[in-house]
Short mmCIF file of C-alpha atoms in Angstrom, two decimals:
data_model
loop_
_atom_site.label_atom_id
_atom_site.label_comp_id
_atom_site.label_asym_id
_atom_site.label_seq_id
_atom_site.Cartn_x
_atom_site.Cartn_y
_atom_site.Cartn_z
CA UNK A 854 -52.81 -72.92 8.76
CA UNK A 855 -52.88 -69.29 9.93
CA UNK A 856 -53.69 -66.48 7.67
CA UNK A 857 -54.72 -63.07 8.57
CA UNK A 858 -56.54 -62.77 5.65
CA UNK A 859 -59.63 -65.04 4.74
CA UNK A 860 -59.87 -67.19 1.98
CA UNK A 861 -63.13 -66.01 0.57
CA UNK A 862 -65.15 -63.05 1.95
CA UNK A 863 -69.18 -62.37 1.42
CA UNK A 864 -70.32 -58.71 2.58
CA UNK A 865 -74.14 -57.16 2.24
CA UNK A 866 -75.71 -60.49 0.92
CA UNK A 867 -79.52 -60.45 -0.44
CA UNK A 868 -80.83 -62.62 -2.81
CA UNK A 869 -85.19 -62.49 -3.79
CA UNK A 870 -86.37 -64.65 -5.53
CA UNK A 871 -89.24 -62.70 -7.20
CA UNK A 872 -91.05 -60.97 -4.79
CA UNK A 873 -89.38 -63.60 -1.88
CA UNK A 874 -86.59 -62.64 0.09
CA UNK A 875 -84.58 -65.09 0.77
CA UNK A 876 -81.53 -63.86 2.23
CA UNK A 877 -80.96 -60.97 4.10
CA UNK A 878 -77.61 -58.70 4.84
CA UNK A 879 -75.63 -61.60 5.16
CA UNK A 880 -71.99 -61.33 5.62
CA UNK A 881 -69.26 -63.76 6.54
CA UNK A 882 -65.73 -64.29 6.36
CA UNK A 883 -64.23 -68.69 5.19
CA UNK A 884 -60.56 -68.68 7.14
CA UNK A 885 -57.86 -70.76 5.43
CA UNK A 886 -57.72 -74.34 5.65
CA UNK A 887 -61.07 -74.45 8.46
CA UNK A 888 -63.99 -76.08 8.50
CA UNK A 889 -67.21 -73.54 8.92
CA UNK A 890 -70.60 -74.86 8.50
CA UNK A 891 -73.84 -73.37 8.09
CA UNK A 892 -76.59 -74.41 10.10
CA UNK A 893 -80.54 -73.61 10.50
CA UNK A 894 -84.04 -74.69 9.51
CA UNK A 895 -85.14 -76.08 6.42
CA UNK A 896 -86.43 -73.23 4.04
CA UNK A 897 -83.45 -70.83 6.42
CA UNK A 898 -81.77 -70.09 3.08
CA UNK A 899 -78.85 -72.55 3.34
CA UNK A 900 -78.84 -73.96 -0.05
CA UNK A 901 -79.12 -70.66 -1.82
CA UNK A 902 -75.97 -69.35 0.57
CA UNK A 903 -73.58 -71.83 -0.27
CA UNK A 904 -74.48 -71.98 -4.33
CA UNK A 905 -74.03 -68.24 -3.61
CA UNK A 906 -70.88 -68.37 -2.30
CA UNK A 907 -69.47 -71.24 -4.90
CA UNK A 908 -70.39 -69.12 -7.89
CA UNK A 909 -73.06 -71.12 -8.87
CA UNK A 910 -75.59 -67.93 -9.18
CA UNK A 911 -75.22 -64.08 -8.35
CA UNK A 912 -76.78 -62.27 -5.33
CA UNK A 913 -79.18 -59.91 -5.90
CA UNK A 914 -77.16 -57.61 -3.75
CA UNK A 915 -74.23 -57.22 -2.11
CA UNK A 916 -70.19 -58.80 -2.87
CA UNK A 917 -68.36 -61.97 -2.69
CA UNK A 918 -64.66 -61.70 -2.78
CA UNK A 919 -62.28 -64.59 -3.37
CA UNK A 920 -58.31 -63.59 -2.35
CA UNK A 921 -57.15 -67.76 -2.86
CA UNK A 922 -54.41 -68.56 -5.44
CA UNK A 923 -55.25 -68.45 -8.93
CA UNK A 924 -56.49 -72.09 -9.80
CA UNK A 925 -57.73 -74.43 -12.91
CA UNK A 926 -60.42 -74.97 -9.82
CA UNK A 927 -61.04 -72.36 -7.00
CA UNK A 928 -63.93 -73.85 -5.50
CA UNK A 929 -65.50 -77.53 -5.34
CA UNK A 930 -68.77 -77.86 -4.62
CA UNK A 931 -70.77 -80.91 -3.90
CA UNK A 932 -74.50 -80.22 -4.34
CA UNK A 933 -77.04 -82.67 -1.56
CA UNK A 934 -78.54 -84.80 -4.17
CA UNK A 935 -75.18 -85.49 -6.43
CA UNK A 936 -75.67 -87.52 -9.67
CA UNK A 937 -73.51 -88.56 -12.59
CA UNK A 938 -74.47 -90.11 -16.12
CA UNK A 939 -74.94 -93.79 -15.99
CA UNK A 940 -72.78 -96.14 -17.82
CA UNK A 941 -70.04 -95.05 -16.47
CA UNK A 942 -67.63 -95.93 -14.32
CA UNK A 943 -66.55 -94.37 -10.66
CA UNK A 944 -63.07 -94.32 -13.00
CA UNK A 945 -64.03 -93.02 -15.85
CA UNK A 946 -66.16 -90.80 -13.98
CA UNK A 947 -63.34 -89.10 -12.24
CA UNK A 948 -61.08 -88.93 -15.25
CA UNK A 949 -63.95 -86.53 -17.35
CA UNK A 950 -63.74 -84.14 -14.50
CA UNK A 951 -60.05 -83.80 -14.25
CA UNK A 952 -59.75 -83.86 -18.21
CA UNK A 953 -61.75 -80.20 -17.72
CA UNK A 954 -58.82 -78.78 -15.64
CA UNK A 955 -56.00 -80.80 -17.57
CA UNK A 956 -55.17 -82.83 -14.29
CA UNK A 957 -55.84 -86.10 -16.16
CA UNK A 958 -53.88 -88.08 -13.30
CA UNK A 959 -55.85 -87.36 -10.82
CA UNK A 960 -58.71 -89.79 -10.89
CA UNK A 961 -57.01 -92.83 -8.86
CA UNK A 962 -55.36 -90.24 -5.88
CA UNK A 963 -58.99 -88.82 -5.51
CA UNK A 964 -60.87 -91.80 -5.19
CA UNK A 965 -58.07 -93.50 -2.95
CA UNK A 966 -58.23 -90.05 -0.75
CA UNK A 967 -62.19 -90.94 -0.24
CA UNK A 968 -61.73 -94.79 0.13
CA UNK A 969 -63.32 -95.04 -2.71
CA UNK A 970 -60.23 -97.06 -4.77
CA UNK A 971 -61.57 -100.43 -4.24
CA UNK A 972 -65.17 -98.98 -6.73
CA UNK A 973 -62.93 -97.64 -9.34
CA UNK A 974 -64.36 -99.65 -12.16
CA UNK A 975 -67.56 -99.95 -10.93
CA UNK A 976 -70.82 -98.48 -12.60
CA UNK A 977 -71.92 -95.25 -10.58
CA UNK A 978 -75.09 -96.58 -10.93
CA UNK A 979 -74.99 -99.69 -8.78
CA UNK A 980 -72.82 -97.29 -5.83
CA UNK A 981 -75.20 -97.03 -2.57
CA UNK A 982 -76.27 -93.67 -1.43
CA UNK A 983 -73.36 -93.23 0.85
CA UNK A 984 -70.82 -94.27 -2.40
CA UNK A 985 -72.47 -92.08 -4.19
CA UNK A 986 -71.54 -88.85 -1.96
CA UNK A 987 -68.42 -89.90 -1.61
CA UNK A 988 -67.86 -90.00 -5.39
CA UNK A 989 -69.25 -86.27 -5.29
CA UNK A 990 -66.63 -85.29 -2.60
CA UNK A 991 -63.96 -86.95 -4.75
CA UNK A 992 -65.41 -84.90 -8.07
CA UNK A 993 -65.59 -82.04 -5.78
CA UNK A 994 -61.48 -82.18 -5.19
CA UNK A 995 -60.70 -82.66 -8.22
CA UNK A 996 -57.87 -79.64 -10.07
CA UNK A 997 -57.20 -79.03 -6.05
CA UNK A 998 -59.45 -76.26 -5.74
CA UNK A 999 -58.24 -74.25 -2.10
CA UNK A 1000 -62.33 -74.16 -1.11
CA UNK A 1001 -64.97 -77.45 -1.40
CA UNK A 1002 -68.30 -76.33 -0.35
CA UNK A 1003 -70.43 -79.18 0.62
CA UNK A 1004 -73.97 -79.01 0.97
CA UNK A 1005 -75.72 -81.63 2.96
CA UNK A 1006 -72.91 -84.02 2.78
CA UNK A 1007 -74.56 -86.52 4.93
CA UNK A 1008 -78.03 -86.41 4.04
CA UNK A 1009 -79.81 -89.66 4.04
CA UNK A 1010 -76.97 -91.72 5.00
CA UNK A 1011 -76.49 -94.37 7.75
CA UNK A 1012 -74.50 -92.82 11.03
CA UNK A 1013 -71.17 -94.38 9.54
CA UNK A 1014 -71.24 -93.43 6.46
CA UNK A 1015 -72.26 -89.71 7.23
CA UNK A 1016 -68.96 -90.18 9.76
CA UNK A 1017 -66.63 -91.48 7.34
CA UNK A 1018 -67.98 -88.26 4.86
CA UNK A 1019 -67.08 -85.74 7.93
CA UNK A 1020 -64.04 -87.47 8.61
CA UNK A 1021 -62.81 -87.11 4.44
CA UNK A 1022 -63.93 -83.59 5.01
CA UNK A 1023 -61.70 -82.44 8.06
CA UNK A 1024 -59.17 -84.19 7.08
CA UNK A 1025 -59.06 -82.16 3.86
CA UNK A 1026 -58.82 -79.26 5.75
CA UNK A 1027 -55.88 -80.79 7.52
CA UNK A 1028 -54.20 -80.61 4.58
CA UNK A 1029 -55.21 -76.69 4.26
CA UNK A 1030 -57.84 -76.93 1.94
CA UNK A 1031 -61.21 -74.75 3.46
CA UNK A 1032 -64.23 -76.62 3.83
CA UNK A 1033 -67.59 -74.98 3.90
CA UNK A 1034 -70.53 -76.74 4.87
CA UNK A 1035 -74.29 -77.03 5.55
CA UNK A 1036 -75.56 -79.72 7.94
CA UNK A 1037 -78.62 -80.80 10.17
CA UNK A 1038 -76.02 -83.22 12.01
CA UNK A 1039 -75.26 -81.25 14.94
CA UNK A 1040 -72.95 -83.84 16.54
CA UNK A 1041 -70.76 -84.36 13.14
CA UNK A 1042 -70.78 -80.30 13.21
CA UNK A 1043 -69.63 -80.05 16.47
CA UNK A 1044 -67.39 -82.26 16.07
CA UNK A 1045 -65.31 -80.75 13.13
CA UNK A 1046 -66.23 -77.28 12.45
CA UNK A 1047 -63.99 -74.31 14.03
CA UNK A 1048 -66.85 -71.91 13.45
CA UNK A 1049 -70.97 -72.00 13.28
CA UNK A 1050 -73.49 -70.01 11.43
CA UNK A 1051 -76.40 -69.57 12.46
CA UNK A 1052 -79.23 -69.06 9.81
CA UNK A 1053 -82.73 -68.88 10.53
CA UNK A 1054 -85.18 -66.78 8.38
CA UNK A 1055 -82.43 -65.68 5.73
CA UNK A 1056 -80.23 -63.83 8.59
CA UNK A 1057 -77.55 -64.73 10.86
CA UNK A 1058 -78.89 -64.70 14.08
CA UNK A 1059 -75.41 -66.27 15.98
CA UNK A 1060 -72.15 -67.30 14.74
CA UNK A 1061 -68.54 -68.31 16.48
CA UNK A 1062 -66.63 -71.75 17.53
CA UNK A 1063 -68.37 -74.20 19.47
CA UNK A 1064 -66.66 -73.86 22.34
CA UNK A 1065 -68.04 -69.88 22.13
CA UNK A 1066 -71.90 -70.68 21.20
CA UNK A 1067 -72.11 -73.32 24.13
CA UNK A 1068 -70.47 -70.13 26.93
CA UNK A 1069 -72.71 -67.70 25.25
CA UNK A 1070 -75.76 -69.82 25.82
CA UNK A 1071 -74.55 -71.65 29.25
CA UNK A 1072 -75.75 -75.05 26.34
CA UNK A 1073 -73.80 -78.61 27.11
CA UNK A 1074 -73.81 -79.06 23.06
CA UNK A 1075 -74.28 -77.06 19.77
CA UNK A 1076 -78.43 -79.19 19.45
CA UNK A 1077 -79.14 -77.11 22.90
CA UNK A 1078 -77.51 -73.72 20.87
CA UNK A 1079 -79.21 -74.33 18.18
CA UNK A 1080 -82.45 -74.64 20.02
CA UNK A 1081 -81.98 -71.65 22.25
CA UNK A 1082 -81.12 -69.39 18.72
CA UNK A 1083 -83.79 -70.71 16.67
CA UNK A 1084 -87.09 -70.98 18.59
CA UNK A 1085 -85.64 -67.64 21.56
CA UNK A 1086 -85.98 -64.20 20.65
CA UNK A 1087 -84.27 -63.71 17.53
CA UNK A 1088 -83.92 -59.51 18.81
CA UNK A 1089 -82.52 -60.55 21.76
CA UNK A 1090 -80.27 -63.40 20.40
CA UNK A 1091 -78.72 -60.80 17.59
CA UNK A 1092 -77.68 -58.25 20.43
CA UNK A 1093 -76.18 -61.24 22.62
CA UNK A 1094 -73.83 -62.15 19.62
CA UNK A 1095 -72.95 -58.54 18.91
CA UNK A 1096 -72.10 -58.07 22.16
CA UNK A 1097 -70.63 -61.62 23.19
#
């Protein structure tokens, strides 16, 4: 999908916690129906971006815009350590959330969408890790919201599973929704994600496509970008993105 305008917009982002600074003058634009993922260090501010960014908490400075259709849902979010009240069932589960944005139908179409259909009546507590993030993706879509913000999505999980996760992710954004992620999987990044952030310290210290951070850098993958942005001269690297 190709829209001149994005679909949410952050400008002039701080955030302290206290006396900590956390983030720093950050400032980035989500496209429509893309994939863009935040990446960087643990402790690089990541986690307090994205809840940022999904409404979860207000910046201490600065403005987040959101110019998306008016929704029961505007943003999904799926936090890295999802959890859901035991006794239930992956079902049942599913039908509470959409019962919030009277979209009671929807519990079946979002579980089938993560391959989860097979699990609809059993107990979230006896789904494996992997399951269980998948459940969280499928809570995340639910009402349709145009933006699902994923943090971590394939965080302690086996190389498959944190595929198949990836895989539900861009193929939501096939379908125009826009996907905003944090990872430490470079190769899964890479291998969805139209643009990169890179966060290190609180700040953005590079940011484009793939195929752009690998010709600014002369790197043969996004792990050898990431390497030169985070541990080079973070002076230097700023002034090579503004001027790349």
């Amino acid at each position: 999908m190709t829209e001149t305008q994005p679909i949410l917009e952050a400008t002039g982002i701080d955030h302290d916690y206290g006396t900590v600074s956390v983030l720093q003058d950050i400032s980035l634009t989500v496209p429509r129906g893309s994939v863009t993922a935040i990446i960087g260090p643990n402790g690089a501010g990541k986690t307090t971006l994205i809840r940022a960014l999904a409404g979860l908490h207000e910046p201490t400075e600065g403005e987040i815009t959101y110019h998306g259709p008016e929704t029961a849902r505007q943003i999904g979010y799926l936090p890295q350590h999802p959890a859901f009240r035991p006794g239930f069932t992956c079902r049942e589960t599913l039908q509470f959330y959409a019962s919030l944005v009277g979209d009671d139908d929807a519990a079946m179409e979002k579980l089938a969408r993560v391959g989860l259909e097979d699990a609809a009546d059993r107990n979230v507590e006896a789904l494996s890790g992997g399951m269980t993030r998948l459940l969280g993706v499928a809570q995340a879509t639910i009402g349709d919201p145009p933006i699902i913000v994923l943090d971590e999505p394939g965080s302690g999980l086996d190389p498959g599973m944190s595929m198949h996760v990836f895989d539900v992710a861009s193929a939501l954004a096939d379908e125009g929704v826009s996907i905003l992620l944090t990872s430490h999987d470079l190769e899964l990044v890479e291998r969805i994600a139209d643009e990169v952030f890179v966060l290190s310290d609180g700040q953005f210290v590079q940011h484009g496509s793939t195929a752009e951070l690998r010709a600014r850098f002369n790197a043969d993958s996004l792990w050898s970008v990431y390497e030169n942005a985070i541990e080079g001269d973070l002076d230097t690297v700023r002034v090579q993105g503004e001027h790349a």
